[in-house]
CSV table of C-alpha atoms in Angstrom, one decimal:
chain,number,residue,atom,x,y,z
A,25,ASP,CA,17.3,-31.5,-90.9
A,26,LEU,CA,13.6,-30.8,-91.3
A,27,ASN,CA,13.5,-32.7,-94.6
A,28,GLU,CA,15.1,-35.7,-92.9
A,29,ALA,CA,12.6,-35.5,-89.9
A,30,GLU,CA,9.9,-35.6,-92.5
A,31,LEU,CA,11.0,-39.1,-93.6
A,32,VAL,CA,9.4,-40.2,-90.4
A,33,GLY,CA,7.1,-37.3,-89.4
A,34,THR,CA,4.4,-37.1,-86.8
A,35,THR,CA,2.8,-40.5,-85.8
A,36,GLU,CA,-0.1,-41.5,-83.7
A,37,ASP,CA,2.1,-41.5,-80.6
A,38,VAL,CA,4.8,-39.0,-81.4
A,39,THR,CA,4.2,-35.4,-82.4
A,40,ILE,CA,7.0,-33.4,-84.0
A,41,VAL,CA,6.8,-29.6,-84.3
A,42,SER,CA,9.5,-27.3,-85.5
A,43,GLN,CA,10.3,-23.6,-85.7
A,44,MET,CA,12.7,-22.6,-88.5
A,45,ASP,CA,14.0,-19.1,-89.1
A,46,ARG,CA,15.6,-18.3,-92.4
A,47,PHE,CA,17.5,-15.2,-93.5
A,48,ASP,CA,17.9,-13.6,-96.9
A,49,GLY,CA,20.6,-15.2,-98.9
A,50,GLY,CA,20.8,-18.3,-96.6
A,51,PHE,CA,18.7,-20.6,-98.7
A,52,ASP,CA,16.6,-20.0,-101.8
A,53,GLY,CA,14.6,-23.2,-102.0
A,54,ASP,CA,11.1,-24.1,-100.9
A,55,GLY,CA,9.6,-20.7,-101.9
A,56,ASP,CA,12.6,-18.5,-100.9
A,57,TRP,CA,10.9,-17.3,-97.7
A,58,THR,CA,13.0,-15.4,-95.2
A,59,THR,CA,10.8,-15.4,-92.0
A,60,ALA,CA,10.4,-17.7,-89.1
A,61,LYS,CA,7.8,-20.4,-89.5
A,62,ARG,CA,6.3,-23.1,-87.4
A,63,PHE,CA,5.5,-26.6,-88.8
A,64,LEU,CA,3.8,-29.7,-87.8
A,65,VAL,CA,6.3,-32.2,-89.2
A,66,THR,CA,4.4,-34.6,-91.4
A,67,GLN,CA,5.6,-37.7,-93.2
A,68,ASP,CA,7.1,-36.9,-96.6
A,69,ASP,CA,9.5,-39.0,-98.7
A,70,ASP,CA,10.9,-36.1,-100.7
A,71,PRO,CA,14.3,-35.2,-99.0
A,72,TYR,CA,14.6,-32.0,-101.1
A,73,ALA,CA,11.4,-30.1,-100.5
A,74,LEU,CA,9.5,-29.4,-97.3
A,75,GLY,CA,6.1,-31.1,-97.2
A,76,SER,CA,5.2,-30.4,-93.6
A,77,GLN,CA,2.1,-28.5,-92.6
A,78,GLU,CA,2.9,-24.8,-92.0
A,79,LEU,CA,1.1,-23.8,-88.9
A,80,GLU,CA,2.2,-20.2,-88.6
A,81,ASP,CA,4.4,-17.6,-90.3
A,82,LEU,CA,5.9,-15.4,-87.5
A,83,GLY,CA,7.5,-12.9,-89.7
A,84,GLU,CA,11.0,-11.7,-88.6
A,85,VAL,CA,12.0,-13.0,-85.1
A,86,GLU,CA,15.3,-12.7,-83.3
A,87,SER,CA,16.3,-16.4,-83.0
A,88,GLY,CA,19.3,-15.5,-80.9
A,89,ALA,CA,17.0,-14.1,-78.1
A,90,PRO,CA,15.9,-16.3,-75.2
A,91,GLU,CA,12.3,-14.9,-75.5
A,92,THR,CA,12.1,-16.5,-78.9
A,93,LEU,CA,13.1,-19.9,-77.5
A,94,VAL,CA,10.6,-19.5,-74.6
A,95,ASP,CA,7.8,-18.5,-76.9
A,96,PHE,CA,8.3,-21.5,-79.2
A,97,ALA,CA,8.7,-24.1,-76.4
A,98,VAL,CA,5.7,-22.8,-74.4
A,99,TRP,CA,3.6,-22.7,-77.6
A,100,ALA,CA,4.6,-26.3,-78.5
A,101,ILE,CA,4.1,-27.7,-75.0
A,102,THR,CA,0.7,-26.0,-74.6
A,103,ASN,CA,-0.7,-26.8,-78.1
A,104,PHE,CA,0.6,-30.3,-78.3
A,105,PRO,CA,0.3,-31.9,-74.8
A,106,ALA,CA,2.3,-35.0,-74.2
A,107,GLU,CA,3.5,-37.3,-71.5
A,108,HIS,CA,7.1,-36.7,-72.5
A,109,HIS,CA,8.9,-33.6,-74.0
A,110,ALA,CA,12.1,-33.2,-75.9
A,111,LEU,CA,13.6,-29.9,-77.0
A,112,ILE,CA,16.3,-30.0,-79.7
A,113,LEU,CA,18.1,-26.9,-80.7
A,114,SER,CA,19.8,-27.1,-84.1
A,115,ASP,CA,22.2,-24.5,-85.5
A,116,HIS,CA,25.8,-23.5,-84.9
A,117,GLY,CA,27.2,-24.1,-81.4
A,118,ALA,CA,30.2,-22.3,-79.8
A,119,GLY,CA,30.6,-24.2,-76.5
A,120,TRP,CA,30.3,-22.2,-73.4
A,121,LEU,CA,29.6,-19.1,-75.4
A,122,GLY,CA,26.3,-20.6,-76.7
A,123,GLY,CA,25.2,-20.5,-80.3
A,124,TRP,CA,22.0,-20.2,-82.3
A,125,SER,CA,22.9,-17.0,-83.9
A,126,ASP,CA,20.4,-15.0,-85.9
A,127,ASN,CA,22.1,-14.2,-89.2
A,128,ASP,CA,19.7,-11.4,-90.1
A,129,PRO,CA,22.0,-8.5,-90.5
A,130,GLU,CA,19.8,-6.3,-88.4
A,131,GLN,CA,19.8,-8.7,-85.5
A,132,GLY,CA,23.2,-10.2,-85.2
A,133,SER,CA,22.4,-11.9,-81.9
A,134,LEU,CA,23.8,-15.1,-80.2
A,135,LEU,CA,21.9,-17.2,-77.7
A,136,SER,CA,24.3,-17.7,-74.7
A,137,VAL,CA,24.4,-20.7,-72.4
A,138,SER,CA,23.3,-18.4,-69.6
A,139,GLU,CA,20.3,-17.3,-71.7
A,140,ILE,CA,19.4,-20.9,-72.5
A,141,ASP,CA,19.5,-21.6,-68.8
A,142,THR,CA,17.2,-18.7,-68.1
A,143,ALA,CA,14.9,-19.7,-71.0
A,144,LEU,CA,14.6,-23.3,-69.8
A,145,GLY,CA,13.6,-22.1,-66.3
A,146,GLU,CA,11.0,-19.8,-67.9
A,147,ILE,CA,9.6,-22.6,-70.1
A,148,LEU,CA,9.2,-25.0,-67.1
A,149,GLY,CA,7.7,-22.2,-65.0
A,150,GLN,CA,5.1,-21.2,-67.7
A,151,THR,CA,4.2,-24.8,-68.6
A,152,GLY,CA,4.3,-26.4,-65.1
A,153,LEU,CA,6.5,-29.2,-66.3
A,154,GLY,CA,9.0,-30.5,-63.7
A,155,GLN,CA,11.7,-31.2,-66.3
A,156,LEU,CA,12.0,-31.9,-69.9
A,157,ASP,CA,12.8,-35.5,-70.8
A,158,LEU,CA,15.5,-34.4,-73.2
A,159,VAL,CA,17.4,-31.3,-74.3
A,160,GLY,CA,19.4,-31.9,-77.4
A,161,PHE,CA,22.0,-29.6,-79.0
A,162,ASP,CA,22.4,-30.5,-82.6
A,163,ALA,CA,25.4,-28.1,-82.7
A,164,CYS,CA,29.1,-28.2,-82.3
A,165,LEU,CA,31.0,-28.1,-79.0
A,166,MET,CA,27.9,-28.0,-76.7
A,167,ALA,CA,28.9,-30.9,-74.4
A,168,GLU,CA,31.1,-28.7,-72.4
A,169,ALA,CA,30.8,-28.6,-68.6
A,170,GLU,CA,29.3,-25.1,-68.6
A,171,ALA,CA,26.5,-26.1,-70.9
A,172,ILE,CA,25.9,-29.4,-69.1
A,173,ALA,CA,25.7,-27.6,-65.7
A,174,SER,CA,23.2,-25.1,-67.1
A,175,ILE,CA,20.9,-27.8,-68.5
A,176,ALA,CA,21.0,-30.2,-65.6
A,177,PRO,CA,18.2,-28.6,-63.5
A,178,TYR,CA,15.8,-28.6,-66.5
A,179,ALA,CA,16.3,-31.9,-68.3
A,180,ASP,CA,16.5,-35.6,-67.4
A,181,THR,CA,18.9,-36.2,-70.3
A,182,MET,CA,21.1,-33.9,-72.5
A,183,VAL,CA,22.6,-35.0,-75.8
A,184,ALA,CA,25.4,-32.9,-77.3
A,185,SER,CA,28.7,-33.1,-79.1
A,186,GLU,CA,32.0,-32.3,-77.5
A,187,GLU,CA,33.5,-32.0,-81.0
A,188,THR,CA,32.5,-30.2,-84.2
A,189,GLU,CA,29.6,-31.9,-86.0
A,190,PRO,CA,29.3,-32.5,-89.7
A,191,SER,CA,27.2,-30.0,-91.6
A,192,ILE,CA,24.4,-32.5,-92.1
A,193,GLY,CA,23.8,-32.6,-88.3
A,194,TRP,CA,22.0,-35.4,-86.5
A,195,ALA,CA,20.6,-38.5,-88.2
A,196,TYR,CA,17.0,-37.4,-87.6
A,197,ALA,CA,15.4,-40.1,-89.7
A,198,GLU,CA,17.1,-42.8,-87.7
A,199,LEU,CA,16.5,-41.1,-84.3
A,200,LEU,CA,12.8,-40.4,-85.0
A,201,SER,CA,12.2,-43.8,-86.5
A,202,ALA,CA,13.5,-45.4,-83.3
A,203,LEU,CA,11.4,-43.1,-81.2
A,204,ALA,CA,8.3,-43.8,-83.4
A,205,SER,CA,8.9,-47.5,-83.0
A,206,ASP,CA,9.1,-47.3,-79.2
A,207,PRO,CA,7.7,-44.1,-77.9
């Protein structure tokens, strides 16, 4: 997904930042790192290797913890001020149970819909935003009533799938290209 986002990358009007957490044995490419890293997503035509600017290596974080989501979103909103804000969470979804599991064997956590609800409230409280423009779940089964009700107070728009998604996830190049063309 990050490689596909790089096909468009950050533009003069649209800034894309990402936090990616990898675990040992999950993927061996791009230097075989197993920590969480933050990137400024830059334009790169190579769909097989990350070319984005690494901004920070966080070490091991618990990606299934609401504090991790809050920390990233507050950091992104604070360091990259904008008129509009979208937050897209990409991983495995499990409907009303939530998703975004941390596969590190020592963590074994899952971010529940209730924890996402709490995290979004904390993000808006810490940043002073009234609402996010978009919360997107690039994950299976997240367009259930429980998830929608939890997100409603915090976002103008929510995008999610009611079904299982293909393993390639969203069409980020197409989505971001349209956004870059008309921010």
